[in-house]
Tab-separated table of C-alpha atoms in Angstrom:
chain	number	residue	atom	x	y	z
O	1	MET	CA	0.000	0.000	0.000
O	2	GLY	CA	2.848	2.412	0.826
O	3	CYS	CA	4.494	2.064	-2.585
O	4	ASN	CA	1.705	3.869	-4.421
O	5	ARG	CA	1.329	6.770	-2.035
O	6	THR	CA	1.855	10.372	-3.073
O	7	VAL	CA	3.517	12.335	-0.286
O	8	TRP	CA	2.784	16.042	-0.006
O	9	SER	CA	5.667	18.232	1.006
O	10	PRO	CA	5.341	20.611	3.973
O	11	GLU	CA	4.983	23.464	1.492
O	12	SER	CA	1.924	21.830	-0.082
O	13	LEU	CA	0.046	21.213	3.151
O	14	PRO	CA	-3.118	23.345	3.385
O	15	PRO	CA	-2.127	26.687	4.965
O	16	ALA	CA	-3.732	27.617	8.253
O	17	GLU	CA	-1.831	30.450	9.841
O	18	THR	CA	-5.020	31.751	11.466
O	19	PRO	CA	-7.713	29.145	12.216
O	20	ALA	CA	-11.027	30.215	10.722
O	21	PRO	CA	-13.246	28.305	13.199
O	22	ALA	CA	-11.930	30.219	16.208
O	23	VAL	CA	-14.164	33.277	16.217
O	24	PRO	CA	-17.385	31.631	14.969
O	25	LEU	CA	-17.091	28.927	17.622
O	26	THR	CA	-17.020	31.366	20.504
O	27	HIS	CA	-19.923	33.350	19.084
O	28	MET	CA	-22.096	30.359	18.342
O	29	LEU	CA	-21.739	28.570	21.638
O	30	ALA	CA	-22.331	31.606	23.775
O	31	ALA	CA	-25.209	32.913	21.711
O	32	THR	CA	-28.923	32.454	22.132
O	33	PRO	CA	-31.032	31.796	19.010
O	34	GLU	CA	-32.544	35.267	19.308
O	35	SER	CA	-29.288	37.185	19.717
O	36	GLN	CA	-26.919	35.327	17.408
O	37	PRO	CA	-28.468	32.712	15.066
O	38	VAL	CA	-26.174	29.870	14.035
O	39	HIS	CA	-25.725	29.445	10.293
O	40	ALA	CA	-26.884	25.977	9.234
O	41	ASP	CA	-23.522	25.125	7.653
O	42	ASP	CA	-21.779	25.764	10.991
O	43	THR	CA	-23.896	23.326	12.987
O	44	PHE	CA	-23.423	19.639	13.681
O	45	ALA	CA	-26.093	18.966	11.050
O	46	GLY	CA	-24.066	21.039	8.591
O	47	ASP	CA	-20.940	19.070	9.455
O	48	ILE	CA	-22.798	15.811	8.779
O	49	ALA	CA	-24.101	17.068	5.439
O	50	PHE	CA	-20.549	17.956	4.427
O	51	LEU	CA	-19.001	14.687	5.631
O	52	GLU	CA	-21.628	12.564	3.875
O	53	LYS	CA	-20.519	14.023	0.545
O	54	HIS	CA	-17.109	12.443	1.034
O	55	GLY	CA	-17.558	9.237	3.016
O	56	GLU	CA	-19.667	7.142	5.337
O	57	VAL	CA	-20.917	8.726	8.564
O	58	ILE	CA	-22.484	7.010	11.581
O	59	THR	CA	-24.367	9.211	14.050
O	60	LEU	CA	-25.111	8.353	17.676
O	61	GLU	CA	-27.740	10.448	19.445
O	62	ALA	CA	-28.395	10.600	23.170
O	63	PRO	CA	-31.845	11.208	24.746
O	64	THR	CA	-30.420	14.404	26.268
O	65	GLY	CA	-29.742	15.799	22.774
O	66	GLY	CA	-26.007	15.143	22.535
O	67	VAL	CA	-24.811	13.807	19.183
O	68	VAL	CA	-21.604	12.109	18.030
O	69	ALA	CA	-20.454	11.492	14.438
O	70	LEU	CA	-18.093	8.671	13.502
O	71	SER	CA	-16.658	7.631	10.151
O	72	PRO	CA	-15.376	4.241	8.988
O	73	THR	CA	-13.961	6.089	5.961
O	74	TYR	CA	-11.606	8.043	8.209
O	75	GLN	CA	-10.212	5.178	10.283
O	76	GLY	CA	-13.074	4.910	12.746
O	77	ARG	CA	-12.548	8.440	14.062
O	78	VAL	CA	-15.025	10.413	16.072
O	79	MET	CA	-15.139	13.275	13.600
O	80	THR	CA	-17.131	15.685	15.748
O	81	SER	CA	-19.767	15.919	18.462
O	82	ALA	CA	-22.199	18.545	19.699
O	83	VAL	CA	-24.680	19.240	22.467
O	84	GLY	CA	-27.436	19.274	19.825
O	85	ARG	CA	-27.908	18.832	16.079
O	86	ASP	CA	-28.540	22.543	15.600
O	87	ARG	CA	-25.503	23.518	17.693
O	88	PRO	CA	-21.907	23.859	16.439
O	89	GLY	CA	-19.726	20.795	16.075
O	90	LEU	CA	-16.935	20.771	18.669
O	91	GLY	CA	-14.424	18.605	16.825
O	92	TYR	CA	-11.931	20.109	14.394
O	93	LEU	CA	-12.719	19.218	10.765
O	94	ASN	CA	-10.173	20.008	8.076
O	95	ARG	CA	-12.765	20.623	5.368
O	96	ASP	CA	-10.285	21.666	2.700
O	97	PHE	CA	-8.255	18.477	3.123
O	98	ILE	CA	-11.352	16.265	3.194
O	99	ALA	CA	-12.799	17.920	0.092
O	100	ALA	CA	-9.487	17.510	-1.761
O	101	GLY	CA	-9.734	13.736	-1.361
O	102	LYS	CA	-6.024	13.366	-0.682
O	103	THR	CA	-4.336	10.434	1.029
O	104	GLY	CA	-0.775	9.287	1.628
O	105	THR	CA	0.493	12.674	2.747
O	106	GLN	CA	2.887	13.260	5.615
O	107	PHE	CA	-0.190	13.583	7.793
O	108	ASP	CA	-3.647	12.852	6.394
O	109	ASN	CA	-5.207	15.549	8.531
O	110	TYR	CA	-8.932	14.982	8.201
O	111	GLY	CA	-9.410	16.233	11.745
O	112	GLY	CA	-11.505	14.391	14.300
O	113	GLU	CA	-11.886	14.691	18.049
O	114	ASP	CA	-10.927	11.095	18.861
O	115	ARG	CA	-8.527	9.320	16.499
O	116	PHE	CA	-6.495	6.155	16.960
O	117	TRP	CA	-2.722	6.353	16.540
O	118	LEU	CA	0.219	4.419	17.880
O	119	GLY	CA	3.254	5.793	19.708
O	120	PRO	CA	6.102	6.539	19.962
O	121	GLU	CA	6.466	9.357	17.483
O	122	GLY	CA	10.245	9.869	17.827
O	123	GLY	CA	13.332	8.391	19.421
O	124	PRO	CA	15.174	5.083	18.826
O	125	PHE	CA	11.872	3.194	18.445
O	126	ALA	CA	10.048	5.908	16.466
O	127	LEU	CA	7.154	4.856	14.242
O	128	TYR	CA	7.083	8.141	12.299
O	129	PHE	CA	10.632	8.196	10.927
O	130	ALA	CA	12.324	5.735	8.578
O	131	PRO	CA	15.518	4.054	9.831
O	132	GLY	CA	18.561	6.245	9.368
O	133	LYS	CA	16.595	9.415	8.607
O	134	SER	CA	17.213	12.468	10.770
O	135	GLN	CA	14.211	13.160	12.964
O	136	GLN	CA	13.255	16.499	11.476
O	137	PHE	CA	9.931	17.660	10.099
O	138	GLU	CA	10.790	17.050	6.439
O	139	ASN	CA	11.313	13.335	7.252
O	140	TRP	CA	8.258	12.949	9.487
O	141	GLN	CA	5.699	10.497	8.051
O	142	THR	CA	2.566	9.135	9.698
O	143	PRO	CA	2.475	5.354	9.093
O	144	ALA	CA	0.030	4.308	6.390
O	145	GLY	CA	-1.186	1.415	8.531
O	146	PHE	CA	-3.294	3.636	10.747
O	147	GLN	CA	-3.864	6.785	8.705
O	148	GLU	CA	-5.161	5.301	5.448
O	149	GLY	CA	-8.106	3.119	4.492
O	150	THR	CA	-11.644	2.405	5.624
O	151	TRP	CA	-12.060	0.479	8.864
O	152	ALA	CA	-14.513	-2.412	9.110
O	153	VAL	CA	-17.657	-2.017	11.230
O	154	ALA	CA	-17.843	-5.159	13.360
O	155	SER	CA	-21.069	-4.176	15.141
O	156	ARG	CA	-23.282	-1.179	15.701
O	157	SER	CA	-26.338	-0.054	17.655
O	158	GLY	CA	-28.010	3.224	18.445
O	159	THR	CA	-25.497	3.933	21.213
O	160	GLU	CA	-22.198	2.346	20.134
O	161	VAL	CA	-20.089	1.221	17.182
O	162	THR	CA	-17.186	-1.237	17.055
O	163	PHE	CA	-14.480	-0.943	14.384
O	164	THR	CA	-11.729	-3.439	13.542
O	165	ARG	CA	-8.513	-3.165	11.565
O	166	SER	CA	-5.395	-5.286	11.004
O	167	MET	CA	-2.147	-3.447	10.361
O	168	ARG	CA	1.607	-3.693	10.105
O	169	VAL	CA	4.000	-0.928	11.171
O	170	ALA	CA	7.774	-0.778	11.510
O	171	ASN	CA	9.912	1.265	13.880
O	172	TYR	CA	13.191	3.184	13.600
O	173	ALA	CA	15.093	0.177	14.964
O	174	GLY	CA	13.775	-2.055	12.170
O	175	THR	CA	11.240	-4.027	14.226
O	176	THR	CA	7.991	-4.931	12.462
O	177	PHE	CA	4.757	-5.038	14.447
O	178	ASP	CA	1.724	-6.997	13.259
O	179	LEU	CA	-1.402	-6.182	15.213
O	180	ASP	CA	-5.178	-6.192	15.266
O	181	VAL	CA	-7.108	-3.169	16.501
O	182	ARG	CA	-10.561	-3.322	18.028
O	183	ARG	CA	-12.126	0.039	18.820
O	184	THR	CA	-15.545	0.645	20.383
O	185	VAL	CA	-17.071	4.119	20.647
O	186	ARG	CA	-20.164	4.503	22.830
O	187	LEU	CA	-22.314	7.260	24.262
O	188	LEU	CA	-22.120	7.910	28.003
O	189	ASP	CA	-25.283	8.643	29.960
O	190	ALA	CA	-25.537	10.897	33.008
O	191	LYS	CA	-24.881	8.037	35.436
O	192	ALA	CA	-21.713	7.010	33.594
O	193	VAL	CA	-20.489	10.616	33.456
O	194	THR	CA	-21.067	11.441	37.119
O	195	SER	CA	-19.428	8.161	38.173
O	196	LEU	CA	-16.126	9.491	36.798
O	197	PHE	CA	-16.032	12.146	39.530
O	198	GLY	CA	-16.175	9.763	42.491
O	199	GLU	CA	-18.235	10.491	45.582
O	200	ALA	CA	-20.582	13.504	45.636
O	201	PRO	CA	-20.284	14.257	41.905
O	202	PRO	CA	-21.310	17.661	40.545
O	203	THR	CA	-24.748	18.037	39.013
O	204	LEU	CA	-25.332	18.162	35.247
O	205	GLU	CA	-28.653	19.948	35.575
O	206	GLY	CA	-29.145	23.281	33.842
O	207	MET	CA	-26.454	22.867	31.195
O	208	ASP	CA	-26.077	21.238	27.796
O	209	TRP	CA	-23.616	18.385	27.461
O	210	VAL	CA	-22.457	15.446	25.366
O	211	ALA	CA	-20.182	12.587	26.430
O	212	TYR	CA	-18.736	9.428	24.898
O	213	GLU	CA	-15.823	7.032	25.273
O	214	SER	CA	-13.555	5.076	22.967
O	215	VAL	CA	-12.235	1.731	24.216
O	216	ASN	CA	-9.209	0.759	22.150
O	217	GLU	CA	-7.547	-2.659	22.131
O	218	ILE	CA	-4.453	-3.853	20.266
O	219	THR	CA	-3.386	-7.491	19.980
O	220	ASN	CA	0.044	-8.764	18.972
O	221	THR	CA	-0.707	-11.012	15.979
O	222	GLY	CA	2.946	-11.582	15.100
O	223	LYS	CA	5.360	-14.312	16.149
O	224	GLN	CA	7.720	-12.064	18.117
O	225	ALA	CA	7.240	-10.619	21.608
O	226	TRP	CA	7.401	-6.823	21.929
O	227	THR	CA	10.128	-5.960	24.424
O	228	ARG	CA	12.349	-3.160	25.654
O	229	GLN	CA	14.998	-4.411	23.239
O	230	THR	CA	12.767	-4.496	20.127
O	231	GLY	CA	10.714	-1.474	21.050
O	232	ALA	CA	6.996	-1.588	21.796
O	233	PRO	CA	4.071	0.508	20.594
O	234	SER	CA	1.470	2.224	22.739
O	235	ILE	CA	-2.147	3.160	22.101
O	236	TRP	CA	-2.269	6.893	21.474
O	237	ILE	CA	-5.605	8.718	21.309
O	238	LEU	CA	-5.563	12.285	20.003
O	239	ALA	CA	-8.481	14.685	20.310
O	240	MET	CA	-8.520	17.637	17.900
O	241	PHE	CA	-10.681	20.630	18.800
O	242	ASN	CA	-11.479	24.036	17.354
O	243	PRO	CA	-9.405	26.742	19.028
O	244	SER	CA	-10.404	30.260	20.006
O	245	PRO	CA	-8.344	33.231	21.168
O	246	ASP	CA	-9.326	32.646	24.802
O	247	THR	CA	-9.121	28.832	24.980
O	248	TRP	CA	-6.715	27.504	27.615
O	249	GLY	CA	-5.823	23.889	28.243
O	250	ILE	CA	-6.032	22.981	31.928
O	251	ILE	CA	-3.884	19.960	32.731
O	252	PRO	CA	-3.786	18.859	36.379
O	253	PHE	CA	-0.712	17.309	37.966
O	254	ASP	CA	0.157	15.820	41.343
O	255	PRO	CA	2.122	18.474	43.294
O	256	LYS	CA	3.506	15.727	45.536
O	257	GLY	CA	4.409	13.392	42.682
O	258	SER	CA	7.828	12.436	41.355
O	259	GLY	CA	9.797	13.814	38.436
O	260	GLU	CA	9.542	17.115	36.590
O	261	ILE	CA	6.153	18.789	36.546
O	262	VAL	CA	5.975	19.295	32.780
O	263	ASN	CA	7.895	18.522	29.631
O	264	ASP	CA	7.489	21.606	27.432
O	265	ARG	CA	10.424	20.933	25.094
O	266	TYR	CA	8.786	18.901	22.312
O	267	PHE	CA	8.942	21.580	19.615
O	268	GLY	CA	11.060	24.179	21.360
O	269	LYS	CA	10.417	25.458	24.857
O	270	VAL	CA	6.930	26.909	25.293
O	271	PRO	CA	7.070	30.679	25.985
O	272	ASP	CA	6.173	31.759	29.519
O	273	ASP	CA	3.151	33.759	28.353
O	274	ARG	CA	1.649	30.570	26.898
O	275	LEU	CA	2.227	28.248	29.867
O	276	ARG	CA	1.415	28.934	33.533
O	277	THR	CA	1.833	26.688	36.571
O	278	LEU	CA	-0.717	27.053	39.359
O	279	ASP	CA	0.063	26.223	42.974
O	280	GLN	CA	-3.171	24.197	43.111
O	281	GLY	CA	-1.555	21.627	40.803
O	282	ALA	CA	-2.586	22.552	37.279
O	283	LEU	CA	-0.917	23.772	34.107
O	284	LEU	CA	-2.554	26.418	31.924
O	285	PHE	CA	-1.565	26.054	28.265
O	286	LYS	CA	-2.756	28.504	25.617
O	287	CYS	CA	-4.712	26.672	22.909
O	288	ASP	CA	-5.391	29.275	20.221
O	289	GLY	CA	-4.113	27.322	17.206
O	290	THR	CA	-1.505	29.932	16.226
O	291	HIS	CA	1.786	28.911	17.913
O	292	ARG	CA	3.192	25.396	17.692
O	293	GLY	CA	3.983	23.860	21.046
O	294	LYS	CA	3.365	20.763	23.118
O	295	ILE	CA	3.439	19.808	26.782
O	296	GLY	CA	3.387	16.455	28.552
O	297	ILE	CA	2.887	15.001	32.004
O	298	ALA	CA	4.781	11.836	33.016
O	299	PRO	CA	3.223	9.008	35.082
O	300	GLY	CA	4.785	10.260	38.322
O	301	ARG	CA	2.663	13.416	38.089
O	302	ALA	CA	-0.352	12.504	35.944
O	303	ARG	CA	-3.996	12.716	36.960
O	304	PRO	CA	-6.814	10.862	35.101
O	305	PHE	CA	-8.342	14.097	33.753
O	306	ALA	CA	-7.293	16.862	31.363
O	307	GLY	CA	-9.375	19.717	30.019
O	308	SER	CA	-9.776	23.036	28.270
O	309	TYR	CA	-11.971	26.074	28.756
O	310	SER	CA	-13.162	28.994	26.654
O	311	GLN	CA	-14.796	31.700	28.729
O	312	SER	CA	-16.395	33.434	25.742
O	313	ALA	CA	-17.801	30.149	24.394
O	314	HIS	CA	-19.058	29.024	27.827
O	315	LEU	CA	-17.422	25.691	26.940
O	316	LEU	CA	-15.644	23.278	29.294
O	317	THR	CA	-14.142	20.204	27.642
O	318	LEU	CA	-12.806	17.310	29.714
O	319	VAL	CA	-10.907	14.186	28.799
O	320	HIS	CA	-10.903	11.282	31.248
O	321	PHE	CA	-8.651	8.308	30.580
O	322	ASP	CA	-7.357	5.058	32.009
O	323	LEU	CA	-4.479	5.744	34.373
O	324	HIS	CA	-2.537	2.801	35.758
O	325	PRO	CA	-1.069	3.548	39.221
O	326	GLY	CA	2.438	2.197	39.560
O	327	GLU	CA	2.950	1.796	35.819
O	328	THR	CA	5.991	3.791	34.702
O	329	ALA	CA	6.837	2.470	31.228
O	330	TYR	CA	5.314	4.898	28.720
O	331	VAL	CA	6.856	5.391	25.288
O	332	ASN	CA	8.864	8.557	24.768
O	333	SER	CA	7.733	10.480	21.678
O	334	MET	CA	10.429	13.169	21.784
O	335	TRP	CA	12.184	13.459	18.434
O	336	GLY	CA	15.891	12.597	18.180
O	337	GLU	CA	18.261	10.992	20.655
O	338	GLN	CA	16.833	9.853	23.989
O	339	LYS	CA	18.199	8.564	27.269
O	340	SER	CA	14.889	6.958	28.332
O	341	PRO	CA	12.829	5.506	25.439
O	342	PHE	CA	10.242	4.267	27.950
O	343	GLY	CA	10.272	7.384	30.129
O	344	GLY	CA	7.535	9.199	28.227
O	345	ASP	CA	4.297	10.980	29.048
O	346	VAL	CA	0.797	9.787	29.871
O	347	VAL	CA	-1.130	12.897	28.840
O	348	ASN	CA	-0.238	15.692	26.403
O	349	SER	CA	-1.663	18.863	24.949
O	350	TYR	CA	-0.615	20.190	21.547
O	351	ASN	CA	-1.293	23.640	20.100
O	352	ASP	CA	-0.887	23.936	16.352
O	353	GLY	CA	0.957	26.680	14.534
O	354	PRO	CA	3.541	27.118	11.760
O	355	VAL	CA	5.831	24.076	11.740
O	356	GLU	CA	8.817	26.287	10.902
O	357	PRO	CA	9.272	30.028	10.325
O	358	GLY	CA	7.617	30.910	7.052
O	359	LYS	CA	5.902	27.503	6.746
O	360	PRO	CA	2.185	26.768	7.193
O	361	ALA	CA	0.585	25.182	10.222
O	362	LEU	CA	-0.836	21.669	10.020
O	363	GLY	CA	-4.370	23.009	10.214
O	364	GLY	CA	-4.866	25.386	13.138
O	365	PHE	CA	-6.301	23.280	15.969
O	366	TYR	CA	-5.398	22.110	19.467
O	367	GLU	CA	-5.285	18.645	20.979
O	368	LEU	CA	-5.725	16.773	24.229
O	369	GLU	CA	-3.897	13.439	23.965
O	370	THR	CA	-3.662	10.349	26.175
O	371	SER	CA	-1.599	7.166	25.947
O	372	SER	CA	-1.566	3.628	27.253
O	373	PRO	CA	1.553	2.163	28.861
O	374	ALA	CA	4.058	0.581	26.484
O	375	ALA	CA	2.555	-2.614	25.071
O	376	PHE	CA	5.099	-5.258	26.069
O	377	LEU	CA	3.024	-8.065	24.581
O	378	ALA	CA	3.749	-11.701	23.857
O	379	PRO	CA	2.156	-13.107	20.685
O	380	GLY	CA	-1.616	-13.311	21.062
O	381	LYS	CA	-1.749	-10.938	24.042
O	382	SER	CA	-3.620	-7.612	24.180
O	383	ILE	CA	-3.700	-4.238	25.904
O	384	THR	CA	-6.653	-1.826	26.192
O	385	HIS	CA	-6.869	1.936	26.670
O	386	ALA	CA	-10.068	3.931	27.258
O	387	HIS	CA	-10.360	7.664	26.490
O	388	ARG	CA	-13.523	9.613	27.367
O	389	THR	CA	-14.598	13.005	26.029
O	390	LEU	CA	-17.032	15.271	27.894
O	391	HIS	CA	-18.272	18.651	26.641
O	392	PHE	CA	-20.274	20.976	28.901
O	393	VAL	CA	-21.849	24.276	27.802
O	394	GLY	CA	-23.188	26.566	30.526
O	395	ASP	CA	-22.560	29.532	32.778
O	396	VAL	CA	-19.307	29.603	34.712
O	397	ASP	CA	-21.189	29.024	37.985
O	398	GLN	CA	-22.512	25.765	36.515
O	399	LEU	CA	-19.207	24.679	35.025
O	400	ASP	CA	-16.998	25.572	37.961
O	401	PRO	CA	-17.944	22.661	40.276
O	402	ILE	CA	-17.178	20.234	37.445
O	403	ALA	CA	-13.789	21.838	36.782
O	404	VAL	CA	-12.863	21.827	40.476
O	405	ARG	CA	-13.697	18.143	40.859
O	406	ALA	CA	-11.982	17.052	37.635
O	407	LEU	CA	-9.083	19.468	37.286
O	408	GLY	CA	-8.520	20.609	40.858
O	409	VAL	CA	-8.799	24.287	40.027
O	410	SER	CA	-11.589	26.834	39.786
O	411	LEU	CA	-12.213	28.277	36.324
O	412	GLN	CA	-12.360	31.720	37.863
O	413	THR	CA	-8.947	31.177	39.463
O	414	ALA	CA	-7.524	29.935	36.178
O	415	MET	CA	-8.859	32.863	34.149
O	416	THR	CA	-7.648	35.381	36.726
O	417	SER	CA	-4.170	33.860	36.446
O	418	VAL	CA	-3.972	34.116	32.649
O	419	ALA	CA	-5.286	37.682	32.740
O	420	GLN	CA	-2.366	38.843	34.895
């Protein structure tokens, strides 16, 4: 399959210096129908109409009004979701790329707010660089095994869909991995959502919300065990969202944990005005889609939640994921030479921007990402990673109790900090 692919150069990637969705998103979410009508093309229904012109779409709809769109055409991704069909889609869609019908590029960036990838990205066991190639952007290539082709639908109902896919990928050290993927995406009801917060969960009354989870399993179908010597993949779930000028990622960490608080060196150190550390145990990371940067939290500091907030959009987004206490072996996705290939991060946030001075961005979005531990699997064995996405739209007084329980910090405290 790889032999017939046409690879776009960085110069030919769709330009996105300033993300168009940013301003409309904040207006649409905060608006009432009387004060600021939403154009039909900018709604979830409009997103579905567009996507159906280019591939298969499966829609799940909750009794509370929340809707989720998935596509077998685009590797079983959750393409977008919304708190209602006539409300704006919250997932980033790269409409220009989708409409162009391209595949086999460095990064087939269709968008999607829950996509399946494998890690690590860089290092001695990198999956995104060919052996012997310097780990620089011009040599970066997303493996065809998980970015191309339609995924099979193994089962579906009104509330969940299961996708399957067999694939082969090779790493920088020359190890080949044969694996099967099984991926189930399902809606979460109010009981399932509130159970994530433990005892005395916050109420969901009086606000609009949508929630779902993806449960992702990989199985070693080869004849060789995956070890520290051969390298091992991890399940990597990446959630792409529309940015806005006032969106901030809020990533909690354990103040009493071990190791550095944050790795902010992925693509050059993040400037101080784009990354704040709160004494309460949370990082604030600017997610406006205009400046490329990435942060990560290692297992010694990680919490099972991450989030983002836009004050003008009245939108709180949370990601909840499987966290394995005591597990320390996570693949390291830093590009280039590494001292600890299995000393990587559990949770990351990425803000898009120009990949190099004078070059375009990848699309103008931001991400919340989570990973499984390294999959040291004998033949026939499996590992599973669950990633849950929760969107809440409401007044800050309604959203604040949710943020405090999940992220350990008040939204008002966070916004006061970034305003200083």
